[in-house]
């Protein structure tokens, strides 16, 4: 089962690169903020339709949920808007490698500290080496 999760995650990474390239170009055509707005507007419509048929949670709990759990939307908008701005300037590859280095480094810290509901784990030297190698690759690509 884990194998399929890795494949799905790999495909998610592929889709993020494609999405970034598409919205980087759309940002040149209609404007950077407008491109980000379009992404979230269309995405909201699509997920609302999917929610009608497959939703099993409690959307009304949103008003009772801890406020820090609601920051994902802000972070998602920030992430995509930065991609739309950076991809036309530095390219898809450099933007994505930068994102991956940041994700890897922050995920190590989150897991080590046990933040955001994660189980606290020890820092593994292999993970630190991986982040350092990715940072070196970032420098080599730059």
mmCIF file of C-alpha atoms in Angstrom:
data_model
loop_
_atom_site.group_PDB
_atom_site.id
_atom_site.type_symbol
_atom_site.label_atom_id
_atom_site.label_comp_id
_atom_site.label_asym_id
_atom_site.label_seq_id
_atom_site.Cartn_x
_atom_site.Cartn_y
_atom_site.Cartn_z
ATOM 1 C CA UNK A 1 0.000 0.000 0.000
ATOM 2 C CA UNK A 2 2.809 2.427 0.837
ATOM 3 C CA UNK A 3 4.180 2.020 -2.691
ATOM 4 C CA UNK A 4 0.985 3.470 -4.171
ATOM 5 C CA UNK A 5 1.061 6.403 -1.762
ATOM 6 C CA UNK A 6 4.583 7.219 -2.996
ATOM 7 C CA UNK A 7 3.414 7.012 -6.605
ATOM 8 C CA UNK A 8 0.439 9.276 -5.876
ATOM 9 C CA UNK A 9 2.714 11.753 -4.068
ATOM 10 C CA UNK A 10 5.097 11.685 -7.023
ATOM 11 C CA UNK A 11 2.192 12.461 -9.356
ATOM 12 C CA UNK A 12 1.147 15.311 -7.050
ATOM 13 C CA UNK A 13 4.655 16.743 -7.404
ATOM 14 C CA UNK A 14 4.428 16.422 -11.175
ATOM 15 C CA UNK A 15 1.088 18.220 -11.165
ATOM 16 C CA UNK A 16 2.502 21.061 -9.036
ATOM 17 C CA UNK A 17 5.267 21.678 -11.577
ATOM 18 C CA UNK A 18 2.786 21.632 -14.454
ATOM 19 C CA UNK A 19 0.388 23.882 -12.528
ATOM 20 C CA UNK A 20 3.180 26.319 -11.709
ATOM 21 C CA UNK A 21 4.248 26.532 -15.349
ATOM 22 C CA UNK A 22 0.665 27.028 -16.543
ATOM 23 C CA UNK A 23 -0.157 29.709 -14.000
ATOM 24 C CA UNK A 24 3.188 31.433 -14.549
ATOM 25 C CA UNK A 25 2.206 31.853 -18.194
ATOM 26 C CA UNK A 26 -1.367 32.815 -17.325
ATOM 27 C CA UNK A 27 0.084 35.443 -14.977
ATOM 28 C CA UNK A 28 1.852 37.019 -17.959
ATOM 29 C CA UNK A 29 -1.437 37.083 -19.877
ATOM 30 C CA UNK A 30 -3.956 38.282 -17.302
ATOM 31 C CA UNK A 31 -1.813 39.462 -14.375
ATOM 32 C CA UNK A 32 -0.156 37.677 -11.485
ATOM 33 C CA UNK A 33 -2.804 38.327 -8.835
ATOM 34 C CA UNK A 34 -5.571 37.663 -11.339
ATOM 35 C CA UNK A 35 -3.983 34.316 -12.213
ATOM 36 C CA UNK A 36 -3.871 33.344 -8.550
ATOM 37 C CA UNK A 37 -7.490 34.462 -8.102
ATOM 38 C CA UNK A 38 -8.577 32.449 -11.140
ATOM 39 C CA UNK A 39 -6.887 29.329 -9.753
ATOM 40 C CA UNK A 40 -8.626 29.518 -6.408
ATOM 41 C CA UNK A 41 -11.977 30.615 -7.865
ATOM 42 C CA UNK A 42 -12.179 27.721 -10.333
ATOM 43 C CA UNK A 43 -10.766 25.321 -7.730
ATOM 44 C CA UNK A 44 -13.412 26.420 -5.235
ATOM 45 C CA UNK A 45 -16.194 25.770 -7.730
ATOM 46 C CA UNK A 46 -14.830 22.326 -8.580
ATOM 47 C CA UNK A 47 -14.307 21.254 -4.969
ATOM 48 C CA UNK A 48 -17.782 22.570 -4.050
ATOM 49 C CA UNK A 49 -19.309 20.281 -6.677
ATOM 50 C CA UNK A 50 -17.216 17.325 -5.504
ATOM 51 C CA UNK A 51 -18.161 18.113 -1.886
ATOM 52 C CA UNK A 52 -21.864 17.920 -2.732
ATOM 53 C CA UNK A 53 -21.491 14.324 -3.893
ATOM 54 C CA UNK A 54 -18.644 12.939 -1.791
ATOM 55 C CA UNK A 55 -18.323 15.181 1.279
ATOM 56 C CA UNK A 56 -18.541 13.264 4.545
ATOM 57 C CA UNK A 57 -17.158 15.801 7.011
ATOM 58 C CA UNK A 58 -18.714 18.748 8.803
ATOM 59 C CA UNK A 59 -18.043 22.040 7.051
ATOM 60 C CA UNK A 60 -19.927 23.867 9.812
ATOM 61 C CA UNK A 61 -17.160 22.825 12.239
ATOM 62 C CA UNK A 62 -14.971 25.401 10.481
ATOM 63 C CA UNK A 63 -16.342 28.064 12.815
ATOM 64 C CA UNK A 64 -15.424 25.987 15.880
ATOM 65 C CA UNK A 65 -12.017 24.725 14.718
ATOM 66 C CA UNK A 66 -8.881 26.209 16.288
ATOM 67 C CA UNK A 67 -7.931 29.322 14.309
ATOM 68 C CA UNK A 68 -4.401 28.083 13.548
ATOM 69 C CA UNK A 69 -5.951 25.196 11.610
ATOM 70 C CA UNK A 70 -7.586 27.684 9.269
ATOM 71 C CA UNK A 71 -4.307 29.249 8.096
ATOM 72 C CA UNK A 72 -3.895 26.685 5.312
ATOM 73 C CA UNK A 73 -5.863 28.837 2.891
ATOM 74 C CA UNK A 74 -3.571 31.797 3.493
ATOM 75 C CA UNK A 75 -0.510 29.609 3.063
ATOM 76 C CA UNK A 76 -1.900 28.091 -0.142
ATOM 77 C CA UNK A 77 -2.560 31.518 -1.650
ATOM 78 C CA UNK A 78 0.917 32.665 -0.643
ATOM 79 C CA UNK A 79 2.520 29.551 -2.146
ATOM 80 C CA UNK A 80 0.754 29.776 -5.500
ATOM 81 C CA UNK A 81 1.160 33.536 -5.847
ATOM 82 C CA UNK A 82 4.900 33.278 -5.172
ATOM 83 C CA UNK A 83 5.109 30.552 -7.834
ATOM 84 C CA UNK A 84 3.256 32.711 -10.349
ATOM 85 C CA UNK A 85 5.702 35.535 -9.693
ATOM 86 C CA UNK A 86 8.906 33.465 -9.561
ATOM 87 C CA UNK A 87 8.470 31.008 -12.449
ATOM 88 C CA UNK A 88 8.598 33.600 -15.256
ATOM 89 C CA UNK A 89 11.722 35.076 -13.642
ATOM 90 C CA UNK A 90 13.784 32.012 -12.620
ATOM 91 C CA UNK A 91 11.974 29.116 -14.313
ATOM 92 C CA UNK A 92 9.990 26.092 -13.201
ATOM 93 C CA UNK A 93 13.023 24.019 -12.175
ATOM 94 C CA UNK A 94 14.652 26.550 -9.880
ATOM 95 C CA UNK A 95 11.323 27.529 -8.352
ATOM 96 C CA UNK A 96 10.386 23.904 -7.638
ATOM 97 C CA UNK A 97 13.785 22.932 -6.242
ATOM 98 C CA UNK A 98 13.636 25.975 -3.945
ATOM 99 C CA UNK A 99 10.192 24.901 -2.771
ATOM 100 C CA UNK A 100 11.323 21.325 -2.164
ATOM 101 C CA UNK A 101 14.356 22.439 -0.134
ATOM 102 C CA UNK A 102 12.101 24.662 1.981
ATOM 103 C CA UNK A 103 9.542 21.876 2.409
ATOM 104 C CA UNK A 104 12.142 19.320 3.421
ATOM 105 C CA UNK A 105 13.853 21.621 5.903
ATOM 106 C CA UNK A 106 10.591 22.750 7.506
ATOM 107 C CA UNK A 107 9.189 19.214 7.651
ATOM 108 C CA UNK A 108 12.250 18.099 9.628
ATOM 109 C CA UNK A 109 11.729 20.945 12.100
ATOM 110 C CA UNK A 110 7.969 20.312 12.400
ATOM 111 C CA UNK A 111 8.505 16.602 13.046
ATOM 112 C CA UNK A 112 11.363 17.208 15.484
ATOM 113 C CA UNK A 113 9.373 19.737 17.508
ATOM 114 C CA UNK A 114 6.080 17.846 17.199
ATOM 115 C CA UNK A 115 4.375 20.988 15.932
ATOM 116 C CA UNK A 116 0.956 21.198 14.280
ATOM 117 C CA UNK A 117 -0.269 17.853 15.574
ATOM 118 C CA UNK A 118 2.725 15.887 14.316
ATOM 119 C CA UNK A 119 4.319 13.196 16.429
ATOM 120 C CA UNK A 120 7.726 14.355 17.682
ATOM 121 C CA UNK A 121 10.552 12.360 16.100
ATOM 122 C CA UNK A 122 14.301 12.473 16.254
ATOM 123 C CA UNK A 123 16.174 14.192 13.458
ATOM 124 C CA UNK A 124 17.708 11.587 11.192
ATOM 125 C CA UNK A 125 21.101 12.373 9.714
ATOM 126 C CA UNK A 126 19.952 10.977 6.359
ATOM 127 C CA UNK A 127 17.214 13.622 6.186
ATOM 128 C CA UNK A 128 19.659 16.401 7.055
ATOM 129 C CA UNK A 129 22.090 15.136 4.404
ATOM 130 C CA UNK A 130 19.237 15.022 1.867
ATOM 131 C CA UNK A 131 18.314 18.651 2.602
ATOM 132 C CA UNK A 132 21.950 19.717 2.357
ATOM 133 C CA UNK A 133 22.372 17.897 -0.972
ATOM 134 C CA UNK A 134 19.191 19.499 -2.289
ATOM 135 C CA UNK A 135 20.489 22.904 -1.175
ATOM 136 C CA UNK A 136 23.741 22.204 -3.046
ATOM 137 C CA UNK A 137 21.728 21.210 -6.120
ATOM 138 C CA UNK A 138 19.855 24.485 -5.799
ATOM 139 C CA UNK A 139 23.145 26.357 -5.850
ATOM 140 C CA UNK A 140 24.337 24.340 -8.859
ATOM 141 C CA UNK A 141 21.093 24.987 -10.767
ATOM 142 C CA UNK A 142 21.204 28.690 -9.929
#
